[in-house]
mmCIF file of N, CA, C and O in Angstrom:
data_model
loop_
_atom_site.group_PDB
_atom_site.id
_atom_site.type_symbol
_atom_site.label_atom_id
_atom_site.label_comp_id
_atom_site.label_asym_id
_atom_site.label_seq_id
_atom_site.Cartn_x
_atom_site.Cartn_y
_atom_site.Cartn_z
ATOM 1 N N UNK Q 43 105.863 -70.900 122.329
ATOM 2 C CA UNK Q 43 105.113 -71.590 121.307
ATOM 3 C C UNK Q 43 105.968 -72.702 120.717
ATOM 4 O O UNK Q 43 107.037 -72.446 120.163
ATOM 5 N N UNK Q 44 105.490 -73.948 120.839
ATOM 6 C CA UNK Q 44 105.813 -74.920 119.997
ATOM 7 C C UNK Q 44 106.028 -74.769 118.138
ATOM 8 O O UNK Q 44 105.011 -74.367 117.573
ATOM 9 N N UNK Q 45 106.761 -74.944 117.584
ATOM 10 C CA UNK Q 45 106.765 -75.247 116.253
ATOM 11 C C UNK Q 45 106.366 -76.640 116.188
ATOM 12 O O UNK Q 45 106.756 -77.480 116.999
ATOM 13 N N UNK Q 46 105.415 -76.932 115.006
ATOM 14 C CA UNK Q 46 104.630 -77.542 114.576
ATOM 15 C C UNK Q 46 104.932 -78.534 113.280
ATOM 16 O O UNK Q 46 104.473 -79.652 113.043
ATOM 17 N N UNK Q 47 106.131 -77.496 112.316
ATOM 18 C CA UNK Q 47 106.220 -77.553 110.957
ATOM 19 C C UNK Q 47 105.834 -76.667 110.425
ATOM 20 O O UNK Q 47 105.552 -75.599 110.969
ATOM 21 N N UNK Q 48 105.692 -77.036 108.692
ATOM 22 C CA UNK Q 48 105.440 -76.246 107.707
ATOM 23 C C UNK Q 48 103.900 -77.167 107.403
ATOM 24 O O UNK Q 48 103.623 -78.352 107.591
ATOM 25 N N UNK Q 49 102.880 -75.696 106.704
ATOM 26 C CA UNK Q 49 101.542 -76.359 106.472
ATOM 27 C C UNK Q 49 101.386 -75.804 105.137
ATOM 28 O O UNK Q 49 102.084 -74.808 104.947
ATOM 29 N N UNK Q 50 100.625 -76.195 104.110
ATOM 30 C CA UNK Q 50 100.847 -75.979 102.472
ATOM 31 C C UNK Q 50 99.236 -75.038 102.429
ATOM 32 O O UNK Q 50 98.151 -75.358 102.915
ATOM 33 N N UNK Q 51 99.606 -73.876 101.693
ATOM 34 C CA UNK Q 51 97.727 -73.073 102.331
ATOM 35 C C UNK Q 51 97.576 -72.542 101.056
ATOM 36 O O UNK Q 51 98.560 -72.197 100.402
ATOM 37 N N UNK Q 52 96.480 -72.446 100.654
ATOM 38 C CA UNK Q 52 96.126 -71.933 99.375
ATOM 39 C C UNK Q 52 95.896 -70.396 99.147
ATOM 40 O O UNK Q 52 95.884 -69.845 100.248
ATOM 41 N N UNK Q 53 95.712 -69.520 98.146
ATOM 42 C CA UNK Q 53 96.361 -67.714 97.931
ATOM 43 C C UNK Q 53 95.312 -67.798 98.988
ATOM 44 O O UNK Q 53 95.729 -67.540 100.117
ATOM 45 N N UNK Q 54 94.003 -68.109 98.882
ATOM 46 C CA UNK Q 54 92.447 -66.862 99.897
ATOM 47 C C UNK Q 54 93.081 -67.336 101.162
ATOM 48 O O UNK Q 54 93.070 -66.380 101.937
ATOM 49 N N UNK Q 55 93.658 -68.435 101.751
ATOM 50 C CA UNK Q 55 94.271 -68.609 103.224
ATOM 51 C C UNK Q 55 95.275 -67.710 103.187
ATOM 52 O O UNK Q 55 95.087 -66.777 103.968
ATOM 53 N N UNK Q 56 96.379 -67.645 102.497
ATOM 54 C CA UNK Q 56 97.508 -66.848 102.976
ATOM 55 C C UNK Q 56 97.117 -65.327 102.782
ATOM 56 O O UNK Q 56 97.286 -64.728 103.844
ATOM 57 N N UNK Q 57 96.681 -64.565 101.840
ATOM 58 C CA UNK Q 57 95.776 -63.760 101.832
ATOM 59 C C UNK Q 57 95.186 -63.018 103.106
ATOM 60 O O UNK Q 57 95.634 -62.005 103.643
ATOM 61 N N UNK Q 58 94.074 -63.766 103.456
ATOM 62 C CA UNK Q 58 93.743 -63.588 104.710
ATOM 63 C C UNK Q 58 94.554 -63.544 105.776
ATOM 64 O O UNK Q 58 94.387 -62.611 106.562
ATOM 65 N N UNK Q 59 95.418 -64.358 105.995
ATOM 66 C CA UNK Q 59 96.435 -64.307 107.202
ATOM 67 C C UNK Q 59 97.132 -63.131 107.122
ATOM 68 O O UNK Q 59 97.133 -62.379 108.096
ATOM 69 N N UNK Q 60 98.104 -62.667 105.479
ATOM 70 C CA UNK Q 60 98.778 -61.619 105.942
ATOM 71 C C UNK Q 60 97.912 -59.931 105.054
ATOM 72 O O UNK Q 60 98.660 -58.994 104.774
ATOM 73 N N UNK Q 61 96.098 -59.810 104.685
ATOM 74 C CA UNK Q 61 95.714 -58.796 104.684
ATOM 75 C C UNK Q 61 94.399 -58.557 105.030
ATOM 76 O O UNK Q 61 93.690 -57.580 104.789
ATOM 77 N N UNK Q 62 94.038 -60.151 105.960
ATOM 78 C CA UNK Q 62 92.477 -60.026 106.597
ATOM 79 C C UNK Q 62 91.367 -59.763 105.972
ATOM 80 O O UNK Q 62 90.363 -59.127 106.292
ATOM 81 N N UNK Q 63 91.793 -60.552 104.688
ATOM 82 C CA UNK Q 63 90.835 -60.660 103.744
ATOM 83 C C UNK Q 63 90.728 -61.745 102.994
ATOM 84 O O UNK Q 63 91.756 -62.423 102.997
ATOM 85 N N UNK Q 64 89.968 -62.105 102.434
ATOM 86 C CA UNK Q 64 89.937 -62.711 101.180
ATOM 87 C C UNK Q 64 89.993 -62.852 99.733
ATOM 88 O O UNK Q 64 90.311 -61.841 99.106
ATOM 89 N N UNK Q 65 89.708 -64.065 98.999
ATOM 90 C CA UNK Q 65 89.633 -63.502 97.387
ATOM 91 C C UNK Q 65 88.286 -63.994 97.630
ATOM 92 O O UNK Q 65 87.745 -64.635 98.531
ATOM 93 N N UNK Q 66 87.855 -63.384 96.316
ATOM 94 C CA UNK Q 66 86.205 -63.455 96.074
ATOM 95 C C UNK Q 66 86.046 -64.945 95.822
ATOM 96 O O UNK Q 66 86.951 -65.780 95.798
ATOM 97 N N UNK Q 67 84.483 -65.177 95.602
ATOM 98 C CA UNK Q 67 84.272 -66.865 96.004
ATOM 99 C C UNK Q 67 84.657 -66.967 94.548
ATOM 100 O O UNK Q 67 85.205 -68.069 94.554
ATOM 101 N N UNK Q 68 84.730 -66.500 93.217
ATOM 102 C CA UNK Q 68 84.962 -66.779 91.916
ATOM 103 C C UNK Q 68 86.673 -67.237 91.901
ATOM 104 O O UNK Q 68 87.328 -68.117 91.342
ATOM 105 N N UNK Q 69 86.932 -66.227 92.749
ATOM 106 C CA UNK Q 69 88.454 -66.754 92.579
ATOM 107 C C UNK Q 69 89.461 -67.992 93.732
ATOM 108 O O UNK Q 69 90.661 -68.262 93.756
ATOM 109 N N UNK Q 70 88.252 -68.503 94.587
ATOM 110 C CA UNK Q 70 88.682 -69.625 95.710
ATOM 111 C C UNK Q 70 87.861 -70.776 95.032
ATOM 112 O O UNK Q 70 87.966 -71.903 95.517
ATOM 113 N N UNK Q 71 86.860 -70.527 93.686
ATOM 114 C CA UNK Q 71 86.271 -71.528 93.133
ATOM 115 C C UNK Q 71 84.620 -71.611 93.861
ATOM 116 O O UNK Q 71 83.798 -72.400 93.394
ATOM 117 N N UNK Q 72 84.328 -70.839 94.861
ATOM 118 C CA UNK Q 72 83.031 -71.174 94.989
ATOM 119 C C UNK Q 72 82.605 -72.378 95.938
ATOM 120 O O UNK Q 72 81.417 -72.637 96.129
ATOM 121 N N UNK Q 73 83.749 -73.176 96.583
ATOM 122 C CA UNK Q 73 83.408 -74.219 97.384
ATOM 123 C C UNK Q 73 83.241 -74.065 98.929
ATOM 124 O O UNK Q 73 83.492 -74.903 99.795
ATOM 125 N N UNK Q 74 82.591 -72.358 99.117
ATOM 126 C CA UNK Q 74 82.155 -72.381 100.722
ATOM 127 C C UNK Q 74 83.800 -72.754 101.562
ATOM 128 O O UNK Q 74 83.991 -72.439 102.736
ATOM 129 N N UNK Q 75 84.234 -73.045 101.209
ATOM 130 C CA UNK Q 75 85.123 -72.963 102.579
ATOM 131 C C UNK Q 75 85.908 -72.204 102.900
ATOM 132 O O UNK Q 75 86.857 -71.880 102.186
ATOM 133 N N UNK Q 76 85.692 -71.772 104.001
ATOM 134 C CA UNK Q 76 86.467 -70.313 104.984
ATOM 135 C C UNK Q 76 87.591 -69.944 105.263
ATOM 136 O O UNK Q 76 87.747 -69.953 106.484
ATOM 137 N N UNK Q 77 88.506 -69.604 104.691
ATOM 138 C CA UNK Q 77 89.961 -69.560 104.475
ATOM 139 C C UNK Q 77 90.775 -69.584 106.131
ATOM 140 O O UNK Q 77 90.555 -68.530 106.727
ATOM 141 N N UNK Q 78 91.369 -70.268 106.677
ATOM 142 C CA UNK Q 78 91.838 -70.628 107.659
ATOM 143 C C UNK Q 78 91.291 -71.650 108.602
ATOM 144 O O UNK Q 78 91.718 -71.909 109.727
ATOM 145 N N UNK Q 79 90.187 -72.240 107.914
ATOM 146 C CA UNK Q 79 89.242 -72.575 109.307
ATOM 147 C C UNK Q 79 89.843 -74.211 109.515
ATOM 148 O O UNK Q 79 89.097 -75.022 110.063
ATOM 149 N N UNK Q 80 90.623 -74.455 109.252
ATOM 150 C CA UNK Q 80 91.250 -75.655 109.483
ATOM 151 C C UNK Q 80 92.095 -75.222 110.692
ATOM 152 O O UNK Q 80 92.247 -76.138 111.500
ATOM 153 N N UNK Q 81 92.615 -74.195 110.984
ATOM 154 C CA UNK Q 81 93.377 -73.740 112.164
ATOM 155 C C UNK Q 81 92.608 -73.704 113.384
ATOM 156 O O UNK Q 81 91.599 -73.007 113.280
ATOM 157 N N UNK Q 82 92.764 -74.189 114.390
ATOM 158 C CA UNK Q 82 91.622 -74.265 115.754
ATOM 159 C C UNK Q 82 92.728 -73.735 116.910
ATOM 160 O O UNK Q 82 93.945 -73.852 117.058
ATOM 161 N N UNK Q 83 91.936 -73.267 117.442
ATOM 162 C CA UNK Q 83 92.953 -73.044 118.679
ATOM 163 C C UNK Q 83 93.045 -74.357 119.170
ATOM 164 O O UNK Q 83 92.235 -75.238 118.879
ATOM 165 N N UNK Q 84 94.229 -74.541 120.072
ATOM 166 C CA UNK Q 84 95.383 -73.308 120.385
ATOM 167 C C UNK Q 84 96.662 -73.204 119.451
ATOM 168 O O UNK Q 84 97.757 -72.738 119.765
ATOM 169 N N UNK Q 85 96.226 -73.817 118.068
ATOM 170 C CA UNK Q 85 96.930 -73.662 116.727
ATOM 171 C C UNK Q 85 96.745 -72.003 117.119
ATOM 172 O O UNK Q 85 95.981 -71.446 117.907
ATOM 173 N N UNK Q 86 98.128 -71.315 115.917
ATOM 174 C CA UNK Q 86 98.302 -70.415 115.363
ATOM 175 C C UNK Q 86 99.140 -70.282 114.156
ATOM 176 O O UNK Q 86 100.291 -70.703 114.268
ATOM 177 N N UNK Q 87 98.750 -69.727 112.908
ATOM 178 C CA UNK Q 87 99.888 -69.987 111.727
ATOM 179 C C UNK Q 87 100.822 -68.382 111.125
ATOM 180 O O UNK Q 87 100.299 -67.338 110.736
ATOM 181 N N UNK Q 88 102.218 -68.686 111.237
ATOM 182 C CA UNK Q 88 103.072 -67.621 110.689
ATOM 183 C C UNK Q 88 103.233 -67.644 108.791
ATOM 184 O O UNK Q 88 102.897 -68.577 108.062
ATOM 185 N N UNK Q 89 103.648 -66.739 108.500
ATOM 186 C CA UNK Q 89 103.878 -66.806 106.845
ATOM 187 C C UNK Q 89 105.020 -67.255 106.862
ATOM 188 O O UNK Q 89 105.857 -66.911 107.697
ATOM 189 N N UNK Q 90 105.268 -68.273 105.741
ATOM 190 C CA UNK Q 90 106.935 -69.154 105.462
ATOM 191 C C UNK Q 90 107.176 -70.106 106.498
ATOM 192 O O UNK Q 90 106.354 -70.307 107.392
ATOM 193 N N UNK Q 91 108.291 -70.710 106.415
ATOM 194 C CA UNK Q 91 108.694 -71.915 106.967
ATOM 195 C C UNK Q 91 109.320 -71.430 107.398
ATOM 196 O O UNK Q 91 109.546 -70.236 107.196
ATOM 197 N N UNK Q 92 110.240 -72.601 108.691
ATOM 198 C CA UNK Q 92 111.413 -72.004 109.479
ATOM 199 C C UNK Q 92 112.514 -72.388 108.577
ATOM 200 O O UNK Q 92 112.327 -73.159 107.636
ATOM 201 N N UNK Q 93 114.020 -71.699 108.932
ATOM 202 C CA UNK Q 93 115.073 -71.771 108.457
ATOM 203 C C UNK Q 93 115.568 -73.075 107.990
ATOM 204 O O UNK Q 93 115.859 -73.199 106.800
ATOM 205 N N UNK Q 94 115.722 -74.279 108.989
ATOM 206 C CA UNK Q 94 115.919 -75.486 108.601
ATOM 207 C C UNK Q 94 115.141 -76.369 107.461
ATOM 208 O O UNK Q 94 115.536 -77.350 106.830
ATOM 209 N N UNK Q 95 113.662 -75.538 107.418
ATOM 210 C CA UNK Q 95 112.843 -76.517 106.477
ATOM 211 C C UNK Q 95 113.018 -76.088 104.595
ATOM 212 O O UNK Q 95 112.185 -76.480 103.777
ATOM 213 N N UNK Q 96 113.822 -75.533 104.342
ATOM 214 C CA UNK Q 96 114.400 -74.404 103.183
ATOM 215 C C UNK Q 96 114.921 -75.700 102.433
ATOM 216 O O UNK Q 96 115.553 -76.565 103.039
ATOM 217 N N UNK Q 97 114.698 -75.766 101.426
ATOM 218 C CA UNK Q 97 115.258 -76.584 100.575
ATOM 219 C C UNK Q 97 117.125 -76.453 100.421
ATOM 220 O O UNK Q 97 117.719 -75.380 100.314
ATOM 221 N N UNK Q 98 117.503 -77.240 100.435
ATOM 222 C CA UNK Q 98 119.121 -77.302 100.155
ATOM 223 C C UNK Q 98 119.864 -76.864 99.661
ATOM 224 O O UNK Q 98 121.049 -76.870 99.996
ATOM 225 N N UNK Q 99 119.074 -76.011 98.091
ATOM 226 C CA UNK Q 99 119.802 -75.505 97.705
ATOM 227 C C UNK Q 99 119.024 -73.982 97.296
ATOM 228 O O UNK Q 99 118.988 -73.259 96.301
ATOM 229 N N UNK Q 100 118.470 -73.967 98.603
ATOM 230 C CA UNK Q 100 117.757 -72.104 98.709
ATOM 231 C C UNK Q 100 118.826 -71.173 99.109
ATOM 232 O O UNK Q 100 119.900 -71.637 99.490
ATOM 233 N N UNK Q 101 118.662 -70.112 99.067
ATOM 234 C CA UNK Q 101 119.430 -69.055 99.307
ATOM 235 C C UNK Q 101 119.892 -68.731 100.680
ATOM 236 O O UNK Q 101 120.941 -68.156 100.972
ATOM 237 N N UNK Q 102 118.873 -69.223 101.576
ATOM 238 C CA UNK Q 102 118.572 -68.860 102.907
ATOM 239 C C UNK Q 102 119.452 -69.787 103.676
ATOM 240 O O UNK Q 102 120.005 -69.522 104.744
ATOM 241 N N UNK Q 103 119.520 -70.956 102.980
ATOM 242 C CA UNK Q 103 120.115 -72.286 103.299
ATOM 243 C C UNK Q 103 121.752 -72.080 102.711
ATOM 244 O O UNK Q 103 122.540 -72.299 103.631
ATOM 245 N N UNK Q 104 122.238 -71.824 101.803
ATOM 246 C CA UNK Q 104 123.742 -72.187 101.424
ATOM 247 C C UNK Q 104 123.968 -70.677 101.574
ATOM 248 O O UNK Q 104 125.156 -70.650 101.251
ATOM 249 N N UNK Q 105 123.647 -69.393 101.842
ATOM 250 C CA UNK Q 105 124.128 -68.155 102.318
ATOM 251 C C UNK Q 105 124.086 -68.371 103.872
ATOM 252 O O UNK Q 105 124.819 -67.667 104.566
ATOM 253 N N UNK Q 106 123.255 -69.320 104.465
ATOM 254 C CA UNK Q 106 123.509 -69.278 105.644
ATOM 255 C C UNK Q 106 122.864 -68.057 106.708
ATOM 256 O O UNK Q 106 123.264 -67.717 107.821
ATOM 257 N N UNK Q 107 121.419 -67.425 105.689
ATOM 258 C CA UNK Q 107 121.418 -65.833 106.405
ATOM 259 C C UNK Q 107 119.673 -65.913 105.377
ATOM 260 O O UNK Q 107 119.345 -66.456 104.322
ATOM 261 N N UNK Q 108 119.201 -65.355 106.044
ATOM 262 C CA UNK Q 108 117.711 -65.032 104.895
ATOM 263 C C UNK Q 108 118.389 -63.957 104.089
ATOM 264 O O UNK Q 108 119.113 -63.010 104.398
ATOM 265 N N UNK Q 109 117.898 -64.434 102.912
ATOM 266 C CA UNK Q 109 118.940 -63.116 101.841
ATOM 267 C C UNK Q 109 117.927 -61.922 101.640
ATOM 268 O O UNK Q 109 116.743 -61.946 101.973
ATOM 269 N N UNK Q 110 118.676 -60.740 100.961
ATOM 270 C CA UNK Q 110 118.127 -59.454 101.368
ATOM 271 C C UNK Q 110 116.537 -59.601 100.434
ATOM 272 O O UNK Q 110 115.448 -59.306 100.927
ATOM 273 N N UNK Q 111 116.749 -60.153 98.921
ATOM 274 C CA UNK Q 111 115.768 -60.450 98.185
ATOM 275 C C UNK Q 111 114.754 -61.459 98.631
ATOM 276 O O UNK Q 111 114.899 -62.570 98.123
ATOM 277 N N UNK Q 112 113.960 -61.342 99.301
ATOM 278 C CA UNK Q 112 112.660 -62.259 99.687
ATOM 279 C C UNK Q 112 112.042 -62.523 98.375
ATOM 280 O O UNK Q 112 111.421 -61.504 98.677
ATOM 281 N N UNK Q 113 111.546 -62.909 97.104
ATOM 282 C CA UNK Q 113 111.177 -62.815 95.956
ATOM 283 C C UNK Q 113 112.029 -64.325 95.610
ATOM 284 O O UNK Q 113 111.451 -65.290 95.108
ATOM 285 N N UNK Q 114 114.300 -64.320 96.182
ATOM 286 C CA UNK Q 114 114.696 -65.881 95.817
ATOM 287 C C UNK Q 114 113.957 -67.113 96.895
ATOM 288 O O UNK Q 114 114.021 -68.315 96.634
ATOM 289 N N UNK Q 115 113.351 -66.626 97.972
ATOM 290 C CA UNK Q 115 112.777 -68.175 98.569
ATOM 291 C C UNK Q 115 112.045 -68.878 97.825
ATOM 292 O O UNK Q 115 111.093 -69.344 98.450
ATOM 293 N N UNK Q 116 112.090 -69.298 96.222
ATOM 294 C CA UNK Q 116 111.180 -70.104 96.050
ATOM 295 C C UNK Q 116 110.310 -71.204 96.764
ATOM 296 O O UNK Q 116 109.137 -71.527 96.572
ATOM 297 N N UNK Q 117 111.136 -71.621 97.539
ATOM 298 C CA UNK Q 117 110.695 -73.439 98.469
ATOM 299 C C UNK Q 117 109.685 -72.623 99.209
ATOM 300 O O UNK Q 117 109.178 -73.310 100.097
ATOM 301 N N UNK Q 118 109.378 -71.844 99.182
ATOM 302 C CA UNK Q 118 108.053 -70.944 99.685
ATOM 303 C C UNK Q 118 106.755 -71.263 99.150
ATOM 304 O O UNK Q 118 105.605 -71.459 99.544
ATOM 305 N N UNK Q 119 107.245 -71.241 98.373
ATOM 306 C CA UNK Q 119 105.404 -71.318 96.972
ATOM 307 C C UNK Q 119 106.009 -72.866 96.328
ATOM 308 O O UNK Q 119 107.195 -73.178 96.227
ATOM 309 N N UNK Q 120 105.038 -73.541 96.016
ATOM 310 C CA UNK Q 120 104.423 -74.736 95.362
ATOM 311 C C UNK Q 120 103.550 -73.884 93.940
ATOM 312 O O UNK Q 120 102.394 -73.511 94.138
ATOM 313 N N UNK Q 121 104.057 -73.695 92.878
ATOM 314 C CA UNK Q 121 103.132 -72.901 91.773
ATOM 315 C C UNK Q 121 102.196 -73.605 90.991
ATOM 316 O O UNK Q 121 101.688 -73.172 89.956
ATOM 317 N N UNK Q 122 101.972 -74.746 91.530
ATOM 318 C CA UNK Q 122 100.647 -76.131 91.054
ATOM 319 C C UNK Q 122 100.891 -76.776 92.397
ATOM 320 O O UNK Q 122 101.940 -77.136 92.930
ATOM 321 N N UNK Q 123 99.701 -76.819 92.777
ATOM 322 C CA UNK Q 123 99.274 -78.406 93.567
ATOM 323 C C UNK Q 123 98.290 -78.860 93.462
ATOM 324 O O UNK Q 123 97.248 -78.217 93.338
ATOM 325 N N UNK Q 124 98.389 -80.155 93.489
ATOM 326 C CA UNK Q 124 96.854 -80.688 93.722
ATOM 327 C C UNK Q 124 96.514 -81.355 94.815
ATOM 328 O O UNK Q 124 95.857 -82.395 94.798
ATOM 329 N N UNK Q 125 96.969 -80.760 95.886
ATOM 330 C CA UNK Q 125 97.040 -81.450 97.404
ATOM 331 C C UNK Q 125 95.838 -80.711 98.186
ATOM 332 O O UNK Q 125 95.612 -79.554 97.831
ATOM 333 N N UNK Q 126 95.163 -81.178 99.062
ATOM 334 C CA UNK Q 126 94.230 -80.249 100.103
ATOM 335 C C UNK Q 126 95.371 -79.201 100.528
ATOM 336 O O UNK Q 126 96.579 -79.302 100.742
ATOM 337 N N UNK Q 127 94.435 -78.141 100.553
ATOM 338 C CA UNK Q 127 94.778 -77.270 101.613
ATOM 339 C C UNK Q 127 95.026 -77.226 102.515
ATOM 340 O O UNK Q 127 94.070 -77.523 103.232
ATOM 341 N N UNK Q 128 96.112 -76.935 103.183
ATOM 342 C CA UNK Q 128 95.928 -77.418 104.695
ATOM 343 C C UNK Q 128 95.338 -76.363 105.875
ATOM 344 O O UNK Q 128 95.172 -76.666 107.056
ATOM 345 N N UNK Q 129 95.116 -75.308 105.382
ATOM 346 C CA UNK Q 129 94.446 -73.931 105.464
ATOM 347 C C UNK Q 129 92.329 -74.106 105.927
ATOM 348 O O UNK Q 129 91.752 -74.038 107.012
ATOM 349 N N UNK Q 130 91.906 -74.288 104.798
ATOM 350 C CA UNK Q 130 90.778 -74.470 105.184
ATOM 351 C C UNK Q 130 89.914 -75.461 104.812
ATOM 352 O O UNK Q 130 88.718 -75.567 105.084
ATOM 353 N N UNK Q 131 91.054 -76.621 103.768
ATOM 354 C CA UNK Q 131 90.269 -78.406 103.463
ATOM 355 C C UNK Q 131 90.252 -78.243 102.023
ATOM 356 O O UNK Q 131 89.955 -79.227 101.345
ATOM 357 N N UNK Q 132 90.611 -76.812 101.289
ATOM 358 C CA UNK Q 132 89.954 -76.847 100.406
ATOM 359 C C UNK Q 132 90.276 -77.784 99.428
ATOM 360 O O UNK Q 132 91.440 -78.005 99.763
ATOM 361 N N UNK Q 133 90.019 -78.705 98.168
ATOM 362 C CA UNK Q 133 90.606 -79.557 97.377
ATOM 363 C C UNK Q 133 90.709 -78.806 95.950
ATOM 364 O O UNK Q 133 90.730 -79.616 95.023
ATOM 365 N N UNK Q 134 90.769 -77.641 95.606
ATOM 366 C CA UNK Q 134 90.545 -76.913 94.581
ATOM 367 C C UNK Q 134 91.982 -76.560 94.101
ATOM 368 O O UNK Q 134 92.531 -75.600 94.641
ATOM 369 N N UNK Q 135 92.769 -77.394 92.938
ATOM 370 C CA UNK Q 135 93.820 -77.242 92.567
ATOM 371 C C UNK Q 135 94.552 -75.524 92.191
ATOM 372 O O UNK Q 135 93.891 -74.594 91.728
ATOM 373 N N UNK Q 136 95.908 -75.471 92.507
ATOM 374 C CA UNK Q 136 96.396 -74.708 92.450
ATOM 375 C C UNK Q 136 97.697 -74.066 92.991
ATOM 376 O O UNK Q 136 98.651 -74.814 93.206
ATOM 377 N N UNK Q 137 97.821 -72.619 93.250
ATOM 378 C CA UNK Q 137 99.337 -72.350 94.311
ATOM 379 C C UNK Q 137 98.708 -72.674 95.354
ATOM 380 O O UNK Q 137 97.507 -72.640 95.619
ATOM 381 N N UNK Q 138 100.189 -73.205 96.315
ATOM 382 C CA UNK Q 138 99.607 -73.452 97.617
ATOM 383 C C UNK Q 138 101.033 -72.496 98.072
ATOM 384 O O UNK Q 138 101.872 -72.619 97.180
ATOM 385 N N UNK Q 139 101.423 -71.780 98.966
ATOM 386 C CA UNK Q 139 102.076 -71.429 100.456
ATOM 387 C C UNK Q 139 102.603 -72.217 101.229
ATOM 388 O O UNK Q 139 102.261 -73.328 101.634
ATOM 389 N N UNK Q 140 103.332 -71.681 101.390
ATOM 390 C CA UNK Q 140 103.864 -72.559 102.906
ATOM 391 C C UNK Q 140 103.763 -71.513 104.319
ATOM 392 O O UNK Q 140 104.094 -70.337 104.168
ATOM 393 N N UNK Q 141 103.390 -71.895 105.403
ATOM 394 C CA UNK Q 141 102.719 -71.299 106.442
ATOM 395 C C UNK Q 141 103.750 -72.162 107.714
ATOM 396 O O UNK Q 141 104.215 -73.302 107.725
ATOM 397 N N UNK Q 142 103.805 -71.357 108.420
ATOM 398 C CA UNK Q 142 104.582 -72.608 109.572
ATOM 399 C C UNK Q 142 103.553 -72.738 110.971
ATOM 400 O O UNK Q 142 103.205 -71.766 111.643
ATOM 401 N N UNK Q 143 103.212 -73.968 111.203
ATOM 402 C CA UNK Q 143 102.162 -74.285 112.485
ATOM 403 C C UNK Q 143 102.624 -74.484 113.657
ATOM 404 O O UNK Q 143 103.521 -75.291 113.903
ATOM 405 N N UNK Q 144 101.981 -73.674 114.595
ATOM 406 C CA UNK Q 144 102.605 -73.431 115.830
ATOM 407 C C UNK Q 144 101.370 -73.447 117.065
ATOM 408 O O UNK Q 144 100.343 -72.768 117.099
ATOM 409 N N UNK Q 145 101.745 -74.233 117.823
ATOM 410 C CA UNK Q 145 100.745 -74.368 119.168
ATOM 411 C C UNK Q 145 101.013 -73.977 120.281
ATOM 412 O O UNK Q 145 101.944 -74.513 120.881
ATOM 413 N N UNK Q 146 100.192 -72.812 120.942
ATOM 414 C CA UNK Q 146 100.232 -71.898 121.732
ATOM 415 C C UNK Q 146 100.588 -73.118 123.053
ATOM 416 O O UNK Q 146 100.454 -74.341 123.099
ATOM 417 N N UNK Q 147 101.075 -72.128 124.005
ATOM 418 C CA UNK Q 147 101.324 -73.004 125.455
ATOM 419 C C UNK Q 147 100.018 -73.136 126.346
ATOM 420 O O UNK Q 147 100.060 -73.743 127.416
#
């Protein structure tokens, strides 16, 4: 599999990816759109970014090692955005994720 990058996904996308579910439409805002459906094959998306894409002064990055506490990756979460989703289009401000995009062979 190709790496792709890092893709910015909102809670009902990441959600779904890592418990195959969703949040209710009250809490994605009600705008119909389907949490992942921006992903098409022969896309596939992992949770987090790769090692190199870690901000500079993350844990993962100047320890040189993913540290034992998963909770310090902040450069993980964005805790406001007002960017689309890159998950399923959505434009509905908020946390976004980071997801890493990868295209099957």
């Amino acid at each position: 599999m190709e790496n792709y990058g890092t893709i910015w996904v909102c809670i009902c996308c990441m959600l779904t990816h890592a418990n195959g579910e969703c949040c209710a439409d009250d809490r994605h805002g009600g705008d119909g759109n389907e949490p992942l459906s921006a992903i098409e094959a022969p896309f596939t998306v992992a949770m987090g970014m790769v090692f190199e894409e870690h901000a500079e002064d993350c844990k993962a990055r100047t320890q040189g090692r993913w540290p034992d506490n998963h909770c310090d990756r902040d450069c993980e979460t964005d805790a406001y955005s007002t960017s689309q989703c890159e998950g399923c289009g959505s434009y509905l401000h908020g946390e976004r994720h980071a997801m890493t995009l990868f295209k099957g062979v």
